[in-house]
Tab-separated table of C-alpha atoms and ligand atoms in Angstrom:
chain	number	residue	atom	x	y	z
E	584	MET	CA	172.104	45.975	-45.176
E	585	GLU	CA	169.291	47.553	-47.154
E	586	ASN	CA	167.411	46.212	-50.174
E	587	THR	CA	164.751	47.935	-52.219
E	588	PHE	CA	162.161	46.053	-54.250
E	589	VAL	CA	159.338	47.205	-56.480
E	590	SER	CA	156.401	44.807	-56.433
E	591	THR	CA	153.685	45.023	-59.068
E	592	SER	CA	151.273	42.445	-57.632
E	593	PHE	CA	150.300	40.941	-54.303
E	594	GLU	CA	151.780	37.640	-55.495
E	595	GLU	CA	155.128	39.333	-56.043
E	596	THR	CA	155.021	40.821	-52.556
E	597	ARG	CA	154.373	37.351	-51.141
E	598	GLU	CA	157.291	35.990	-53.137
E	599	ILE	CA	159.673	38.668	-51.806
E	600	ALA	CA	158.592	37.715	-48.273
E	601	ASN	CA	158.908	34.015	-49.008
E	602	ASN	CA	162.517	34.546	-50.124
E	603	LEU	CA	163.332	36.546	-47.006
E	604	ALA	CA	161.842	33.856	-44.747
E	605	LYS	CA	163.998	31.160	-46.318
E	606	LYS	CA	167.226	32.874	-45.301
E	607	LEU	CA	166.024	34.375	-42.047
E	608	GLU	CA	168.214	34.002	-38.985
E	609	THR	CA	166.206	32.795	-36.004
E	610	GLY	CA	165.491	35.263	-33.228
E	611	THR	CA	164.890	38.095	-35.698
E	612	THR	CA	161.707	40.146	-35.318
E	613	ILE	CA	160.057	41.476	-38.466
E	614	CYS	CA	158.599	44.992	-38.270
E	615	LEU	CA	156.287	46.092	-41.090
E	616	TYR	CA	155.658	49.820	-41.601
E	617	GLY	CA	153.234	51.460	-44.028
E	618	GLU	CA	149.779	52.894	-44.511
E	619	LEU	CA	146.542	50.913	-44.563
E	620	ALA	CA	146.543	48.471	-47.488
E	621	ALA	CA	150.247	49.025	-48.140
E	622	GLY	CA	150.824	45.259	-48.149
E	623	LYS	CA	151.955	44.359	-44.630
E	624	THR	CA	149.555	41.462	-44.151
E	625	THR	CA	150.163	40.289	-47.714
E	626	PHE	CA	153.888	40.204	-46.941
E	627	THR	CA	153.220	38.257	-43.729
E	628	GLN	CA	151.276	35.698	-45.770
E	629	GLY	CA	154.423	35.177	-47.845
E	630	LEU	CA	156.499	34.669	-44.706
E	631	GLY	CA	153.891	32.214	-43.456
E	632	HIS	CA	153.899	30.347	-46.745
E	633	ALA	CA	157.625	29.622	-46.387
E	634	LEU	CA	156.869	28.178	-42.949
E	635	GLY	CA	154.092	25.933	-44.213
E	636	ILE	CA	151.218	28.175	-43.074
E	637	GLN	CA	148.574	28.161	-45.793
E	638	ARG	CA	145.890	30.391	-44.369
E	639	LEU	CA	147.071	33.501	-42.563
E	640	VAL	CA	144.578	36.316	-42.036
E	641	SER	CA	144.826	39.847	-40.711
E	642	PRO	CA	144.925	39.865	-36.901
E	643	THR	CA	143.499	43.406	-36.669
E	644	PHE	CA	140.487	42.654	-34.474
E	645	LEU	CA	142.241	40.066	-32.328
E	646	ILE	CA	145.501	42.056	-32.161
E	647	MET	CA	147.544	38.861	-32.221
E	648	ARG	CA	147.235	35.515	-33.943
E	649	GLN	CA	149.590	32.572	-33.702
E	650	TYR	CA	150.268	29.723	-36.092
E	651	PRO	CA	152.150	26.473	-35.486
E	652	VAL	CA	155.197	25.897	-37.705
E	653	THR	CA	156.130	22.314	-38.505
E	654	ASN	CA	158.641	22.593	-41.355
E	655	HIS	CA	161.463	24.530	-39.701
E	656	PRO	CA	164.347	23.150	-37.607
E	657	VAL	CA	164.084	25.883	-34.959
E	658	ILE	CA	160.951	28.000	-35.393
E	659	LYS	CA	157.873	26.406	-33.857
E	660	THR	CA	155.396	29.291	-33.851
E	661	LEU	CA	154.714	32.370	-35.958
E	662	PHE	CA	153.144	35.227	-33.996
E	663	HIS	CA	151.433	37.916	-36.081
E	664	LEU	CA	150.759	41.075	-34.124
E	665	ASP	CA	148.862	44.137	-35.346
E	666	LEU	CA	149.281	47.165	-33.086
E	667	TYR	CA	146.944	49.425	-35.068
E	668	ARG	CA	144.275	49.446	-32.375
E	669	LEU	CA	146.586	49.718	-29.387
E	670	ASP	CA	147.602	53.086	-28.057
E	671	SER	CA	149.450	52.706	-24.815
E	672	ILE	CA	152.819	51.059	-24.297
E	673	ASP	CA	151.369	49.214	-21.301
E	674	ASP	CA	148.586	47.716	-23.442
E	675	ILE	CA	151.229	46.476	-25.859
E	676	LYS	CA	153.454	45.104	-23.099
E	677	ALA	CA	150.468	43.146	-21.775
E	678	PHE	CA	150.878	40.864	-24.798
E	679	ASP	CA	154.228	39.687	-23.386
E	680	ILE	CA	155.842	40.431	-26.677
E	681	GLU	CA	159.306	40.766	-25.208
E	682	GLU	CA	159.036	37.191	-24.037
E	683	ILE	CA	157.854	36.148	-27.493
E	684	TRP	CA	160.689	37.733	-29.447
E	685	SER	CA	163.305	36.519	-26.951
E	686	SER	CA	162.795	32.891	-27.919
E	687	PRO	CA	164.376	31.631	-31.170
E	688	GLU	CA	161.472	29.164	-31.372
E	689	ASN	CA	159.204	32.091	-32.194
E	690	LEU	CA	159.026	34.302	-35.228
E	691	LEU	CA	157.322	37.577	-34.347
E	692	VAL	CA	155.904	39.771	-37.115
E	693	ILE	CA	154.585	43.213	-36.111
E	694	GLU	CA	152.329	45.523	-38.118
E	695	TRP	CA	152.270	49.190	-37.000
E	696	PRO	CA	155.492	48.723	-34.953
E	697	GLU	CA	155.896	52.509	-34.702
E	698	LYS	CA	153.427	52.253	-31.811
E	699	PHE	CA	156.175	50.472	-29.880
E	700	ALA	CA	159.080	52.312	-31.500
E	701	LYS	CA	161.432	52.881	-28.595
E	702	ASN	CA	160.947	49.385	-27.230
E	703	LEU	CA	161.530	47.271	-30.312
E	704	PRO	CA	164.169	44.529	-30.182
E	705	LYS	CA	167.560	45.359	-31.691
E	706	LYS	CA	167.713	42.209	-33.755
E	707	ARG	CA	165.074	42.991	-36.339
E	708	PHE	CA	164.215	43.799	-39.914
E	709	ASP	CA	162.489	47.119	-40.515
E	710	ILE	CA	160.461	46.810	-43.691
E	711	HIS	CA	158.789	49.875	-45.184
E	712	PHE	CA	155.937	49.689	-47.701
E	713	LYS	CA	154.813	52.512	-49.949
E	714	ALA	CA	151.967	52.342	-52.452
E	715	ASN	CA	152.832	53.869	-55.829
E	716	GLY	CA	149.455	53.100	-57.385
E	717	GLU	CA	146.814	50.416	-57.212
E	718	ASN	CA	149.159	47.471	-57.660
E	719	GLU	CA	152.649	48.863	-57.239
E	720	ARG	CA	154.444	48.842	-53.910
E	721	GLN	CA	157.928	49.933	-53.012
E	722	ILE	CA	159.371	47.663	-50.325
E	723	ILE	CA	162.529	48.638	-48.481
E	724	ILE	CA	164.062	45.953	-46.288
E	725	HIS	CA	166.534	47.171	-43.724
E	726	LYS	CA	168.400	44.918	-41.321
E	727	HIS	CA	168.613	46.836	-38.088
E	728	LYS	CA	171.472	44.950	-36.473
T	881	ATP	N1	152.049	44.843	-55.122
T	881	ATP	C1	151.185	44.600	-54.109
T	881	ATP	N2	151.654	44.127	-52.932
T	881	ATP	C2	150.820	43.914	-51.888
T	881	ATP	N3	149.485	44.118	-51.927
T	881	ATP	C3	148.961	44.582	-53.084
T	881	ATP	C4	149.784	44.840	-54.214
T	881	ATP	N4	149.003	45.289	-55.224
T	881	ATP	C5	147.765	45.313	-54.739
T	881	ATP	N5	147.711	44.884	-53.470
T	881	ATP	C6	146.507	44.810	-52.654
T	881	ATP	O1	146.639	45.747	-51.590
T	881	ATP	C7	146.035	45.219	-50.407
T	881	ATP	C8	147.071	45.097	-49.306
T	881	ATP	O2	146.400	44.729	-48.137
T	881	ATP	P1	147.125	44.261	-46.810
T	881	ATP	O3	146.061	43.700	-45.947
T	881	ATP	O4	148.302	43.409	-47.131
T	881	ATP	O5	147.625	45.671	-46.250
T	881	ATP	P2	148.144	46.045	-44.801
T	881	ATP	O6	149.360	46.874	-45.020
T	881	ATP	O7	148.270	44.845	-43.961
T	881	ATP	O8	146.978	46.992	-44.265
T	881	ATP	P3	146.418	47.211	-42.749
T	881	ATP	O9	147.273	48.306	-42.128
T	881	ATP	O10	145.019	47.658	-42.981
T	881	ATP	O11	146.507	45.928	-42.002
T	881	ATP	C9	145.454	43.857	-50.780
T	881	ATP	O12	144.109	44.017	-51.139
T	881	ATP	C10	146.301	43.461	-51.989
T	881	ATP	O13	145.646	42.576	-52.861
T	882	MG	MG1	147.418	44.278	-42.143
């Protein structure tokens, strides 16, 4: 399955994410690809919104942030991981991310997943962002499995 959207505002990008979150199967990892300021964190905020998370900020300096989820029958925690600053596979593995994505109680969202390309879980969405101007973003959502 592949869907292409054109978003003309950050609110619209959040809304696209919000809609995806509502019909998301549990145990699916979300991988967000795209240049700096392409909209990956904005999209994650939309996912968070659907899960009752009001204030989600970029994890860049901390690498990973986690948020409790209280409005979903299965998902209990959203993990937001930003691999931008990590270079080695071993550094990434040290975050125990395989353990995180293996539990349906967790929703794992990864920015800069290309840093972990060969090791990503099979059950995932690959979402590509491309800036077409100051406020326009092309968003391609591809279900990997
Ligand atoms: N249509 C749009 N969708 C998403 N963001 C938009 C859009 N139009 C403008 N923006 C702006 O672009 C910026 C996107 O920033 P965001 O932090 O989401 O990017 P990012 O892909 O996470 O970057 P980084 O790799 O640095 O973490 C925000 O300032 C946002 O307001
Ligand atoms: Mg970001």
